[in-house]
Structure formats: structure tokens, C-alpha cells
PDB file of C-alpha atoms in Angstrom:
ATOM      1  CA  MET A   1      -0.166   0.218  -0.192  1.00  0.00           C
ATOM      2  CA  ARG A   2       0.644   3.648  -0.502  1.00  0.00           C
ATOM      3  CA  ILE A   3       1.055   4.866   3.556  1.00  0.00           C
ATOM      4  CA  VAL A   4       1.000   8.186   4.328  1.00  0.00           C
ATOM      5  CA  PHE A   5       2.434   8.500   8.200  1.00  0.00           C
ATOM      6  CA  MET A   6       1.238  11.085  10.401  1.00  0.00           C
ATOM      7  CA  GLY A   7       3.170  11.477  14.121  1.00  0.00           C
ATOM      8  CA  THR A   8       5.210  14.095  16.119  1.00  0.00           C
ATOM      9  CA  PRO A   9       6.211  12.384  19.104  1.00  0.00           C
ATOM     10  CA  ASP A  10       9.012   9.332  20.005  1.00  0.00           C
ATOM     11  CA  PHE A  11       5.835   7.021  20.729  1.00  0.00           C
ATOM     12  CA  ALA A  12       5.250   7.440  17.052  1.00  0.00           C
ATOM     13  CA  VAL A  13       8.385   6.350  15.687  1.00  0.00           C
ATOM     14  CA  PRO A  14       8.865   2.786  16.607  1.00  0.00           C
ATOM     15  CA  THR A  15       5.591   2.201  14.375  1.00  0.00           C
ATOM     16  CA  LEU A  16       7.193   4.790  11.377  1.00  0.00           C
ATOM     17  CA  GLU A  17      10.471   2.476  11.699  1.00  0.00           C
ATOM     18  CA  THR A  18       8.183  -0.572  10.835  1.00  0.00           C
ATOM     19  CA  LEU A  19       6.086   0.684   7.869  1.00  0.00           C
ATOM     20  CA  ILE A  20       9.526   1.534   6.499  1.00  0.00           C
ATOM     21  CA  GLN A  21      11.109  -1.047   6.887  1.00  0.00           C
ATOM     22  CA  SER A  22       7.788  -3.202   5.371  1.00  0.00           C
ATOM     23  CA  ASP A  23       6.535  -4.195   1.985  1.00  0.00           C
ATOM     24  CA  HIS A  24       4.656  -0.819   2.237  1.00  0.00           C
ATOM     25  CA  THR A  25       5.367   2.087   1.055  1.00  0.00           C
ATOM     26  CA  VAL A  26       5.566   5.335   2.944  1.00  0.00           C
ATOM     27  CA  VAL A  27       4.881   8.193   0.398  1.00  0.00           C
ATOM     28  CA  GLY A  28       5.053  11.387   2.700  1.00  0.00           C
ATOM     29  CA  VAL A  29       5.539  11.781   6.543  1.00  0.00           C
ATOM     30  CA  VAL A  30       3.113  14.794   7.647  1.00  0.00           C
ATOM     31  CA  THR A  31       4.032  16.181  11.361  1.00  0.00           C
ATOM     32  CA  GLN A  32       3.963  19.279  13.662  1.00  0.00           C
ATOM     33  CA  PRO A  33       6.144  22.250  12.646  1.00  0.00           C
ATOM     34  CA  ASP A  34       9.539  22.770  13.788  1.00  0.00           C
ATOM     35  CA  ARG A  35       9.399  24.638  17.186  1.00  0.00           C
ATOM     36  CA  PRO A  36      12.079  26.085  19.190  1.00  0.00           C
ATOM     37  CA  ARG A  37      13.351  24.424  22.134  1.00  0.00           C
ATOM     38  CA  GLY A  38      15.730  25.392  24.906  1.00  0.00           C
ATOM     39  CA  ARG A  39      17.381  28.508  26.296  1.00  0.00           C
ATOM     40  CA  SER A  40      18.908  29.100  22.689  1.00  0.00           C
ATOM     41  CA  GLY A  41      15.150  28.681  21.129  1.00  0.00           C
ATOM     42  CA  LYS A  42      16.556  26.809  17.964  1.00  0.00           C
ATOM     43  CA  LEU A  43      14.047  25.308  16.212  1.00  0.00           C
ATOM     44  CA  GLN A  44      14.142  21.586  16.699  1.00  0.00           C
ATOM     45  CA  PHE A  45      13.064  18.909  14.416  1.00  0.00           C
ATOM     46  CA  SER A  46      10.271  16.347  15.930  1.00  0.00           C
ATOM     47  CA  PRO A  47      11.693  12.649  16.450  1.00  0.00           C
ATOM     48  CA  VAL A  48       8.929  11.646  13.379  1.00  0.00           C
ATOM     49  CA  LYS A  49      10.580  14.017  11.170  1.00  0.00           C
ATOM     50  CA  GLU A  50      14.375  13.272  12.348  1.00  0.00           C
ATOM     51  CA  THR A  51      13.065   9.713  11.337  1.00  0.00           C
ATOM     52  CA  ALA A  52      11.760  10.437   8.072  1.00  0.00           C
ATOM     53  CA  VAL A  53      14.562  12.390   7.163  1.00  0.00           C
ATOM     54  CA  GLU A  54      17.091  10.212   7.987  1.00  0.00           C
ATOM     55  CA  ALA A  55      15.432   7.619   5.342  1.00  0.00           C
ATOM     56  CA  ASP A  56      14.815   9.819   2.485  1.00  0.00           C
ATOM     57  CA  ILE A  57      11.117  10.459   3.071  1.00  0.00           C
ATOM     58  CA  PRO A  58       9.456  13.597   1.863  1.00  0.00           C
ATOM     59  CA  VAL A  59       8.021  15.549   4.947  1.00  0.00           C
ATOM     60  CA  PHE A  60       5.081  17.917   5.054  1.00  0.00           C
ATOM     61  CA  GLN A  61       4.915  19.905   7.704  1.00  0.00           C
ATOM     62  CA  PRO A  62       0.961  22.164   8.038  1.00  0.00           C
ATOM     63  CA  GLU A  63       0.228  24.458  10.337  1.00  0.00           C
ATOM     64  CA  GLN A  64      -3.359  23.346  10.237  1.00  0.00           C
ATOM     65  CA  ILE A  65      -4.519  20.735   8.038  1.00  0.00           C
ATOM     66  CA  LYS A  66      -8.625  21.350   9.099  1.00  0.00           C
ATOM     67  CA  ASP A  67      -8.475  24.511   7.081  1.00  0.00           C
ATOM     68  CA  GLY A  68      -7.914  22.395   3.508  1.00  0.00           C
ATOM     69  CA  SER A  69      -4.666  23.922   2.380  1.00  0.00           C
ATOM     70  CA  PHE A  70      -2.849  20.547   2.562  1.00  0.00           C
ATOM     71  CA  LEU A  71      -5.598  19.196   0.932  1.00  0.00           C
ATOM     72  CA  PRO A  72      -3.894  19.204  -2.499  1.00  0.00           C
ATOM     73  CA  THR A  73      -0.995  17.951  -1.369  1.00  0.00           C
ATOM     74  CA  LEU A  74      -2.323  14.780   0.418  1.00  0.00           C
ATOM     75  CA  GLN A  75      -4.614  14.156  -3.241  1.00  0.00           C
ATOM     76  CA  GLU A  76      -0.676  14.372  -5.089  1.00  0.00           C
ATOM     77  CA  LEU A  77       0.505  11.691  -2.764  1.00  0.00           C
ATOM     78  CA  ALA A  78      -2.764   9.167  -3.436  1.00  0.00           C
ATOM     79  CA  PRO A  79      -2.555   7.159  -0.065  1.00  0.00           C
ATOM     80  CA  ASP A  80      -4.054   4.048  -0.072  1.00  0.00           C
ATOM     81  CA  VAL A  81      -4.430   4.449   3.762  1.00  0.00           C
ATOM     82  CA  ILE A  82      -3.024   7.408   6.463  1.00  0.00           C
ATOM     83  CA  ILE A  83      -1.068   6.215   9.679  1.00  0.00           C
ATOM     84  CA  VAL A  84      -2.079   8.492  12.552  1.00  0.00           C
ATOM     85  CA  VAL A  85       0.077   8.228  15.482  1.00  0.00           C
ATOM     86  CA  ALA A  86      -0.155  10.819  18.611  1.00  0.00           C
ATOM     87  CA  PHE A  87       0.072  13.471  15.488  1.00  0.00           C
ATOM     88  CA  GLY A  88      -1.277  16.369  17.496  1.00  0.00           C
ATOM     89  CA  GLN A  89      -3.977  17.717  15.177  1.00  0.00           C
ATOM     90  CA  ILE A  90      -7.640  17.297  14.409  1.00  0.00           C
ATOM     91  CA  LEU A  91      -8.430  15.748  11.116  1.00  0.00           C
ATOM     92  CA  PRO A  92     -11.186  17.138   8.610  1.00  0.00           C
ATOM     93  CA  LYS A  93     -13.907  14.686   7.042  1.00  0.00           C
ATOM     94  CA  ASP A  94     -12.708  15.471   3.512  1.00  0.00           C
ATOM     95  CA  VAL A  95      -8.866  13.928   5.103  1.00  0.00           C
ATOM     96  CA  LEU A  96     -10.656  11.264   6.601  1.00  0.00           C
ATOM     97  CA  GLU A  97     -12.326  10.220   4.373  1.00  0.00           C
ATOM     98  CA  LEU A  98      -9.392  10.613   1.031  1.00  0.00           C
ATOM     99  CA  PRO A  99      -8.160   7.187   1.144  1.00  0.00           C
ATOM    100  CA  GLU A 100      -9.408   3.955   0.291  1.00  0.00           C
ATOM    101  CA  TYR A 101      -8.928   2.538   3.272  1.00  0.00           C
ATOM    102  CA  GLY A 102      -9.492   5.923   5.474  1.00  0.00           C
ATOM    103  CA  CYS A 103      -7.464   6.703   8.557  1.00  0.00           C
ATOM    104  CA  ILE A 104      -6.312   4.399  10.644  1.00  0.00           C
ATOM    105  CA  ASN A 105      -5.012   5.702  14.545  1.00  0.00           C
ATOM    106  CA  VAL A 106      -2.891   3.754  16.826  1.00  0.00           C
ATOM    107  CA  HIS A 107      -4.192   4.738  20.682  1.00  0.00           C
ATOM    108  CA  ALA A 108      -2.188   4.084  23.763  1.00  0.00           C
ATOM    109  CA  SER A 109      -5.339   2.746  25.473  1.00  0.00           C
ATOM    110  CA  LEU A 110      -8.047  -0.140  25.620  1.00  0.00           C
ATOM    111  CA  LEU A 111     -10.393   1.946  24.090  1.00  0.00           C
ATOM    112  CA  PRO A 112     -12.737   3.427  24.835  1.00  0.00           C
ATOM    113  CA  LYS A 113     -11.245   4.004  28.177  1.00  0.00           C
ATOM    114  CA  LEU A 114      -8.815   6.893  28.612  1.00  0.00           C
ATOM    115  CA  ARG A 115      -9.557   8.881  25.003  1.00  0.00           C
ATOM    116  CA  GLY A 116      -7.820  12.134  24.510  1.00  0.00           C
ATOM    117  CA  ALA A 117      -4.662  13.354  25.267  1.00  0.00           C
ATOM    118  CA  ALA A 118      -2.672  11.511  27.937  1.00  0.00           C
ATOM    119  CA  PRO A 119      -3.812   7.896  28.255  1.00  0.00           C
ATOM    120  CA  ILE A 120      -0.429   6.393  29.331  1.00  0.00           C
ATOM    121  CA  GLN A 121       0.101   8.329  32.189  1.00  0.00           C
ATOM    122  CA  TRP A 122      -3.456   8.327  33.573  1.00  0.00           C
ATOM    123  CA  SER A 123      -3.442   4.643  33.156  1.00  0.00           C
ATOM    124  CA  VAL A 124      -0.971   4.803  35.856  1.00  0.00           C
ATOM    125  CA  ILE A 125      -2.167   7.757  38.075  1.00  0.00           C
ATOM    126  CA  ASP A 126      -5.825   6.021  38.349  1.00  0.00           C
ATOM    127  CA  GLY A 127      -4.184   2.593  38.961  1.00  0.00           C
ATOM    128  CA  ASP A 128      -5.146   0.620  36.246  1.00  0.00           C
ATOM    129  CA  ALA A 129      -3.998  -2.904  36.526  1.00  0.00           C
ATOM    130  CA  LYS A 130      -4.010  -3.118  32.484  1.00  0.00           C
ATOM    131  CA  SER A 131      -3.362  -1.306  29.507  1.00  0.00           C
ATOM    132  CA  GLY A 132      -2.843  -2.007  25.948  1.00  0.00           C
ATOM    133  CA  VAL A 133      -2.940  -0.029  22.525  1.00  0.00           C
ATOM    134  CA  THR A 134      -5.786  -0.023  20.124  1.00  0.00           C
ATOM    135  CA  ILE A 135      -5.579   0.253  16.762  1.00  0.00           C
ATOM    136  CA  MET A 136      -9.025   2.270  15.392  1.00  0.00           C
ATOM    137  CA  GLN A 137     -10.280   3.374  12.278  1.00  0.00           C
ATOM    138  CA  MET A 138     -10.526   7.378  12.606  1.00  0.00           C
ATOM    139  CA  ASP A 139     -14.353   9.235  12.491  1.00  0.00           C
ATOM    140  CA  GLU A 140     -14.482  13.028  13.095  1.00  0.00           C
ATOM    141  CA  GLY A 141     -14.857  12.371  16.912  1.00  0.00           C
ATOM    142  CA  LEU A 142     -12.155  12.558  19.297  1.00  0.00           C
ATOM    143  CA  ASP A 143     -11.019   8.770  18.914  1.00  0.00           C
ATOM    144  CA  THR A 144     -14.385   7.785  19.204  1.00  0.00           C
ATOM    145  CA  GLY A 145     -13.780   5.407  15.740  1.00  0.00           C
ATOM    146  CA  ASP A 146     -14.726   1.558  15.567  1.00  0.00           C
ATOM    147  CA  ILE A 147     -11.934  -0.292  17.073  1.00  0.00           C
ATOM    148  CA  LEU A 148     -10.280  -2.829  14.576  1.00  0.00           C
ATOM    149  CA  LEU A 149      -7.288  -4.564  16.643  1.00  0.00           C
ATOM    150  CA  THR A 150      -6.537  -4.282  20.427  1.00  0.00           C
ATOM    151  CA  LYS A 151      -3.748  -5.294  22.222  1.00  0.00           C
ATOM    152  CA  THR A 152      -3.676  -5.687  26.340  1.00  0.00           C
ATOM    153  CA  TYR A 153      -0.319  -5.211  28.760  1.00  0.00           C
ATOM    154  CA  THR A 154      -0.884  -6.132  32.240  1.00  0.00           C
ATOM    155  CA  LEU A 155       1.388  -3.159  34.430  1.00  0.00           C
ATOM    156  CA  ASP A 156       4.053  -3.920  36.805  1.00  0.00           C
ATOM    157  CA  GLU A 157       3.705  -2.797  40.365  1.00  0.00           C
ATOM    158  CA  LYS A 158       5.889  -0.208  40.265  1.00  0.00           C
ATOM    159  CA  GLU A 159       5.088   1.002  36.486  1.00  0.00           C
ATOM    160  CA  THR A 160       5.833   4.389  35.452  1.00  0.00           C
ATOM    161  CA  GLY A 161       4.459   6.833  32.762  1.00  0.00           C
ATOM    162  CA  GLY A 162       8.159   6.915  30.931  1.00  0.00           C
ATOM    163  CA  SER A 163       8.453   2.673  31.147  1.00  0.00           C
ATOM    164  CA  LEU A 164       4.883   2.395  30.376  1.00  0.00           C
ATOM    165  CA  PHE A 165       5.191   4.417  27.355  1.00  0.00           C
ATOM    166  CA  ASP A 166       8.054   2.211  26.216  1.00  0.00           C
ATOM    167  CA  LYS A 167       6.166  -0.615  26.239  1.00  0.00           C
ATOM    168  CA  LEU A 168       3.077   0.084  24.487  1.00  0.00           C
ATOM    169  CA  ALA A 169       5.153   2.228  21.687  1.00  0.00           C
ATOM    170  CA  GLY A 170       6.520  -0.722  20.525  1.00  0.00           C
ATOM    171  CA  PHE A 171       3.085  -2.689  19.989  1.00  0.00           C
ATOM    172  CA  GLY A 172       1.770  -0.074  17.348  1.00  0.00           C
ATOM    173  CA  GLY A 173       4.045  -1.299  14.054  1.00  0.00           C
ATOM    174  CA  PRO A 174       2.918  -5.087  14.312  1.00  0.00           C
ATOM    175  CA  MET A 175      -0.736  -4.056  15.180  1.00  0.00           C
ATOM    176  CA  VAL A 176      -0.632  -1.923  12.098  1.00  0.00           C
ATOM    177  CA  LEU A 177       0.992  -4.448   9.961  1.00  0.00           C
ATOM    178  CA  GLU A 178      -1.202  -6.920  10.941  1.00  0.00           C
ATOM    179  CA  VAL A 179      -4.706  -4.368  10.258  1.00  0.00           C
ATOM    180  CA  LEU A 180      -3.396  -3.667   6.920  1.00  0.00           C
ATOM    181  CA  LYS A 181      -2.976  -7.387   5.634  1.00  0.00           C
ATOM    182  CA  GLN A 182      -6.634  -7.692   6.976  1.00  0.00           C
ATOM    183  CA  ALA A 183      -7.803  -5.124   4.735  1.00  0.00           C
ATOM    184  CA  GLU A 184      -5.982  -5.737   1.705  1.00  0.00           C
ATOM    185  CA  GLN A 185      -7.930  -8.509   2.419  1.00  0.00           C
ATOM    186  CA  GLY A 186     -11.018  -8.000   2.736  1.00  0.00           C
ATOM    187  CA  ASP A 187     -11.097  -9.335   6.461  1.00  0.00           C
ATOM    188  CA  LEU A 188     -11.020  -5.962   8.819  1.00  0.00           C
ATOM    189  CA  HIS A 189     -14.083  -6.424  11.119  1.00  0.00           C
ATOM    190  CA  PRO A 190     -14.812  -2.692  12.919  1.00  0.00           C
ATOM    191  CA  THR A 191     -15.990  -3.017  16.091  1.00  0.00           C
ATOM    192  CA  PRO A 192     -18.177   0.226  17.696  1.00  0.00           C
ATOM    193  CA  GLN A 193     -17.214   1.656  21.256  1.00  0.00           C
ATOM    194  CA  GLY A 194     -19.160   1.127  23.869  1.00  0.00           C
ATOM    195  CA  GLU A 195     -20.962   4.414  25.366  1.00  0.00           C
ATOM    196  CA  GLU A 196     -19.522   4.519  28.250  1.00  0.00           C
ATOM    197  CA  TYR A 197     -15.723   6.388  27.285  1.00  0.00           C
ATOM    198  CA  THR A 198     -13.504   7.598  30.048  1.00  0.00           C
ATOM    199  CA  TYR A 199     -11.333  10.845  29.005  1.00  0.00           C
ATOM    200  CA  ALA A 200      -7.727  11.158  29.757  1.00  0.00           C
ATOM    201  CA  LYS A 201      -7.451  14.693  30.023  1.00  0.00           C
ATOM    202  CA  MET A 202      -4.157  17.007  28.869  1.00  0.00           C
ATOM    203  CA  LEU A 203      -1.022  16.968  31.400  1.00  0.00           C
ATOM    204  CA  SER A 204       0.407  20.237  32.703  1.00  0.00           C
ATOM    205  CA  LYS A 205       2.920  21.303  35.513  1.00  0.00           C
ATOM    206  CA  GLU A 206       0.212  21.687  37.539  1.00  0.00           C
ATOM    207  CA  THR A 207      -1.306  17.856  37.430  1.00  0.00           C
ATOM    208  CA  GLY A 208       2.076  16.749  39.483  1.00  0.00           C
ATOM    209  CA  ARG A 209       1.530  19.281  42.477  1.00  0.00           C
ATOM    210  CA  LEU A 210       1.182  16.634  45.470  1.00  0.00           C
ATOM    211  CA  ASP A 211      -1.919  17.107  47.767  1.00  0.00           C
ATOM    212  CA  PHE A 212      -1.127  15.597  51.038  1.00  0.00           C
ATOM    213  CA  THR A 213      -4.706  15.330  52.519  1.00  0.00           C
ATOM    214  CA  LYS A 214      -5.329  12.336  49.364  1.00  0.00           C
ATOM    215  CA  SER A 215      -4.166   8.967  50.377  1.00  0.00           C
ATOM    216  CA  ALA A 216      -0.691   7.890  49.975  1.00  0.00           C
ATOM    217  CA  VAL A 217      -2.050   4.993  47.770  1.00  0.00           C
ATOM    218  CA  GLU A 218      -3.051   7.885  45.554  1.00  0.00           C
ATOM    219  CA  LEU A 219      -0.039  10.147  45.526  1.00  0.00           C
ATOM    220  CA  GLU A 220       2.305   7.023  44.838  1.00  0.00           C
ATOM    221  CA  ARG A 221       0.523   6.285  41.821  1.00  0.00           C
ATOM    222  CA  LEU A 222       0.694   9.825  40.785  1.00  0.00           C
ATOM    223  CA  ILE A 223       4.393  10.227  41.489  1.00  0.00           C
ATOM    224  CA  ARG A 224       4.922   7.029  39.440  1.00  0.00           C
ATOM    225  CA  GLY A 225       2.314   8.332  36.470  1.00  0.00           C
ATOM    226  CA  LEU A 226       3.837  11.677  36.075  1.00  0.00           C
ATOM    227  CA  ASN A 227       7.523   9.884  35.838  1.00  0.00           C
ATOM    228  CA  PRO A 228       9.346  11.503  33.718  1.00  0.00           C
ATOM    229  CA  TRP A 229       7.235  14.302  32.797  1.00  0.00           C
ATOM    230  CA  PRO A 230       5.557  16.382  34.113  1.00  0.00           C
ATOM    231  CA  SER A 231       7.053  15.341  37.258  1.00  0.00           C
ATOM    232  CA  ALA A 232       4.918  15.095  40.714  1.00  0.00           C
ATOM    233  CA  TYR A 233       6.820  17.866  43.205  1.00  0.00           C
ATOM    234  CA  THR A 234       5.847  19.485  46.335  1.00  0.00           C
ATOM    235  CA  MET A 235       7.724  22.759  48.010  1.00  0.00           C
ATOM    236  CA  LEU A 236      10.140  22.528  51.101  1.00  0.00           C
ATOM    237  CA  GLY A 237      10.327  26.769  51.729  1.00  0.00           C
ATOM    238  CA  ASP A 238      10.578  28.306  48.649  1.00  0.00           C
ATOM    239  CA  LYS A 239      12.276  25.116  46.847  1.00  0.00           C
ATOM    240  CA  MET A 240      10.594  22.960  44.440  1.00  0.00           C
ATOM    241  CA  LEU A 241      11.273  19.359  45.704  1.00  0.00           C
ATOM    242  CA  LYS A 242      10.461  17.027  43.397  1.00  0.00           C
ATOM    243  CA  LEU A 243       9.367  12.938  44.065  1.00  0.00           C
ATOM    244  CA  TRP A 244      10.418  10.327  41.941  1.00  0.00           C
ATOM    245  CA  GLU A 245      10.163   7.256  43.895  1.00  0.00           C
ATOM    246  CA  ALA A 246       7.885   6.399  47.172  1.00  0.00           C
ATOM    247  CA  ASP A 247       6.683   3.462  49.107  1.00  0.00           C
ATOM    248  CA  VAL A 248       3.518   2.953  51.065  1.00  0.00           C
ATOM    249  CA  ILE A 249       3.173   2.853  54.221  1.00  0.00           C
ATOM    250  CA  SER A 250      -0.258   2.414  55.736  1.00  0.00           C
ATOM    251  CA  SER A 251      -2.065   3.715  58.644  1.00  0.00           C
ATOM    252  CA  ASP A 252      -1.146   0.084  60.544  1.00  0.00           C
ATOM    253  CA  GLU A 253       2.640  -0.496  59.616  1.00  0.00           C
ATOM    254  CA  GLN A 254       2.952   3.472  60.864  1.00  0.00           C
ATOM    255  CA  GLU A 255       1.501   2.274  63.813  1.00  0.00           C
ATOM    256  CA  LYS A 256       3.025  -0.959  64.036  1.00  0.00           C
ATOM    257  CA  GLN A 257       6.550   1.133  63.754  1.00  0.00           C
ATOM    258  CA  GLY A 258       6.234   3.881  66.344  1.00  0.00           C
ATOM    259  CA  VAL A 259       5.758   6.384  64.036  1.00  0.00           C
ATOM    260  CA  SER A 260       3.162   8.894  65.525  1.00  0.00           C
ATOM    261  CA  LYS A 261       0.443  10.704  62.797  1.00  0.00           C
ATOM    262  CA  GLY A 262       1.180  14.181  61.805  1.00  0.00           C
ATOM    263  CA  GLN A 263      -1.025  16.252  59.838  1.00  0.00           C
ATOM    264  CA  PRO A 264      -0.922  15.768  55.940  1.00  0.00           C
ATOM    265  CA  GLY A 265       2.572  17.277  54.762  1.00  0.00           C
ATOM    266  CA  GLU A 266       4.102  16.879  57.723  1.00  0.00           C
ATOM    267  CA  VAL A 267       7.404  14.826  57.351  1.00  0.00           C
ATOM    268  CA  VAL A 268       6.818  12.095  60.410  1.00  0.00           C
ATOM    269  CA  LEU A 269      10.469  10.437  60.240  1.00  0.00           C
ATOM    270  CA  SER A 270      13.341  11.542  58.980  1.00  0.00           C
ATOM    271  CA  ASP A 271      17.188  10.303  59.859  1.00  0.00           C
ATOM    272  CA  LYS A 272      20.056   9.195  57.707  1.00  0.00           C
ATOM    273  CA  LYS A 273      18.009   6.851  55.712  1.00  0.00           C
ATOM    274  CA  PHE A 274      14.455   7.622  55.805  1.00  0.00           C
ATOM    275  CA  LEU A 275      12.160  10.437  54.751  1.00  0.00           C
ATOM    276  CA  TRP A 276       8.415   9.728  55.726  1.00  0.00           C
ATOM    277  CA  ILE A 277       5.947  12.079  54.863  1.00  0.00           C
ATOM    278  CA  GLN A 278       2.077  11.956  56.315  1.00  0.00           C
ATOM    279  CA  THR A 279      -0.980  12.058  53.821  1.00  0.00           C
ATOM    280  CA  GLY A 280      -4.508  11.775  54.337  1.00  0.00           C
ATOM    281  CA  ASP A 281      -4.124   7.904  54.731  1.00  0.00           C
ATOM    282  CA  GLY A 282      -0.598   6.474  55.751  1.00  0.00           C
ATOM    283  CA  CYS A 283       2.733   7.835  54.611  1.00  0.00           C
ATOM    284  CA  LEU A 284       5.130   8.314  51.757  1.00  0.00           C
ATOM    285  CA  ALA A 285       8.080   6.806  52.179  1.00  0.00           C
ATOM    286  CA  VAL A 286      10.386   8.714  49.458  1.00  0.00           C
ATOM    287  CA  GLN A 287      13.075   6.332  48.040  1.00  0.00           C
ATOM    288  CA  ASN A 288      14.663   8.868  45.454  1.00  0.00           C
ATOM    289  CA  LEU A 289      14.019  12.776  45.307  1.00  0.00           C
ATOM    290  CA  GLN A 290      15.152  15.747  43.707  1.00  0.00           C
ATOM    291  CA  LEU A 291      15.398  19.496  44.994  1.00  0.00           C
ATOM    292  CA  ALA A 292      15.588  22.447  42.326  1.00  0.00           C
ATOM    293  CA  GLY A 293      19.168  22.714  41.406  1.00  0.00           C
ATOM    294  CA  LYS A 294      20.382  19.807  42.485  1.00  0.00           C
ATOM    295  CA  LYS A 295      20.461  16.032  40.715  1.00  0.00           C
ATOM    296  CA  ARG A 296      18.675  13.267  41.119  1.00  0.00           C
ATOM    297  CA  MET A 297      18.924  11.655  44.050  1.00  0.00           C
ATOM    298  CA  GLU A 298      18.664   8.336  46.823  1.00  0.00           C
ATOM    299  CA  THR A 299      17.353   9.679  50.017  1.00  0.00           C
ATOM    300  CA  ASN A 300      20.064   8.178  52.305  1.00  0.00           C
ATOM    301  CA  VAL A 301      22.095  10.171  49.702  1.00  0.00           C
ATOM    302  CA  PHE A 302      20.285  13.356  49.512  1.00  0.00           C
ATOM    303  CA  LEU A 303      19.913  13.552  53.701  1.00  0.00           C
ATOM    304  CA  ARG A 304      23.422  13.460  54.100  1.00  0.00           C
ATOM    305  CA  GLY A 305      23.331  17.008  52.041  1.00  0.00           C
ATOM    306  CA  VAL A 306      20.081  18.350  52.709  1.00  0.00           C
ATOM    307  CA  SER A 307      18.619  18.772  56.295  1.00  0.00           C
ATOM    308  CA  ILE A 308      15.088  18.134  56.401  1.00  0.00           C
ATOM    309  CA  GLU A 309      13.923  17.774  60.381  1.00  0.00           C
ATOM    310  CA  LYS A 310      11.108  16.068  61.795  1.00  0.00           C
ATOM    311  CA  GLY A 311       8.008  18.248  61.911  1.00  0.00           C
ATOM    312  CA  THR A 312       8.800  20.083  58.695  1.00  0.00           C
ATOM    313  CA  ILE A 313       5.664  21.266  56.271  1.00  0.00           C
ATOM    314  CA  LEU A 314       5.947  20.265  52.761  1.00  0.00           C
ATOM    315  CA  ALA A 315       3.571  22.371  50.842  1.00  0.00           C
ATOM    316  CA  GLY A 316       1.313  21.040  48.143  1.00  0.00           C
TER     317      GLY A 316
END
């Protein structure tokens, strides 16, 4: 098949690489315009653009596909199918209906659960036992199209947003090839999504602000889900303190260890090895953290250079 690939971030790269190495022909890659990065403000290619340039595939970067100005270019490319992976723009009806086999999307959740922008992180934050990837026939809704194929993954006990991202990114390519084979054989069986769904809202830095009135279980999942971005944090005085890893200490275990209960956000145990923070239910035993301007460290190393006394109140 003649394929136009639309995608932007790292998550899309493994699928693009699989298509490039397949018997299909990627006739063009569409990605977001180059954006300034870092203090220098230098324009930087998206990961998908870097991959396409290395493979000598034509790259197109329309500012807005929905305004119709890019449609003639797509018509000239004459794709049999458009594969979309985390592209970052809504496709209008005339684009969705252009290829013979339409537009096929790789989405990192088990639809209709977690439609939207950040399903990987929210799967960890929500405490899901399973996640996965759905291949979907796109329609005009937001992740509402018919399901073509799913693959399920069972989360590890200490799964992070980053580790789940890496695992699910590798699912897309083989799944897309399987769907394209079914399409060529006339053997697709689209399944409408159920009416009940959940939504994975966009993440921001504010998402990571720790509210210690919540339970230790909830906060530990938030820490894992937002690792590595945008990260979970609190304030130690006027400095941001990022928490990268923590264990849950139940209220019963806290009592058994003889650690008095404090108010939410209070450091109830601090010595050369341990840092426990009181929550609304149980404690967070911090294992890995980072003070603004410093490197990320294990707690026992961190406490050699930074004094956090018992009774300190961390501001969420």
C-alpha cells in the first residue's frame, strides 16, 4: 500500500520505522512544524521528522490541516491509507475520507477507556491493572472510531509513565501491519465502541502538585504516572522538591513502627536513611527525590547534604 504517516513524538517513531521496513511504501510523512526548544530558542525537528529525514522520505509540516490548504498535497500523494500516531491535530472529514482505507489511528489505551491526550500517564495514575494499544478506524470524533484491533498489557507493580510509554510504543507497528493485511484481504471486522468511556485530560506541571490530604496510595500512583514528565512535586520552603519514587506505608504499618501520625504534608520520620511524609491515609516513604538546582538522588544520599527535620511541613 501507499502510506502517508502522520505523527510527531517519540511514541510514533517505532510504528513509522516498522512501516518503513515493511513491504508497504511510505510516500510522505506529516508532522508538526518545527518548534523552538531550550534557552537558545533554536528550532528543533520532531522525532518523527528526524526518522523520516534519515530514511529520505518527504516531510510535510502544515500549520493547520483543518483549514483545507494541505488537501491538494495529500491528493497528489494519493495514499491508500493514512496511519496516524500521536499527530497532534484534528483531521477534517475530507482528509478522513480521502484514502481508500481511510485513516487508521494507533491509540495507547484500551478504548473506549481513556480517550484523549495522555492515556498512558492516566492509566498509571488511575491504578489500572491493564493497559494496551487500540488500532482504530478514525472518524470525526475524538478517539470515537470503530475498533479494529487491541493488544493488552498488564502493568508492573512499579510501572511509571515512562516505562509504560516505552512498552506500548513498540506495540503499534506490528499491530498496524496486521490490520493492513486484513484490509487487503477484505477481512476487517470493525467493532463500535461502547457508550461508556473515560477521558484522559491533558497534563500540565500543575497536575504534579502533591495534595497531601489525599491517600498515600493515590499519591504514590501520581508520582509514578508523572515520571518522567511533568513530574510530581511539593515545596520545601521556597524550593521545588520533586519526588521520583516512593513506597506506601499504611496507617497500620505506621502505628506498628511507632511513628506518630502528623498532619498531611508533615515529615514524621527523618534520619540518615528514611524520609516519611504524612498523607491523608498512611505515609509516603520517599526513595528518590530532587531539590531544585540539584541532581536526582536516592534518599539516603540526599539526606547527607540536605537537612529535613522531623516536623517540617511540605507545601503541596
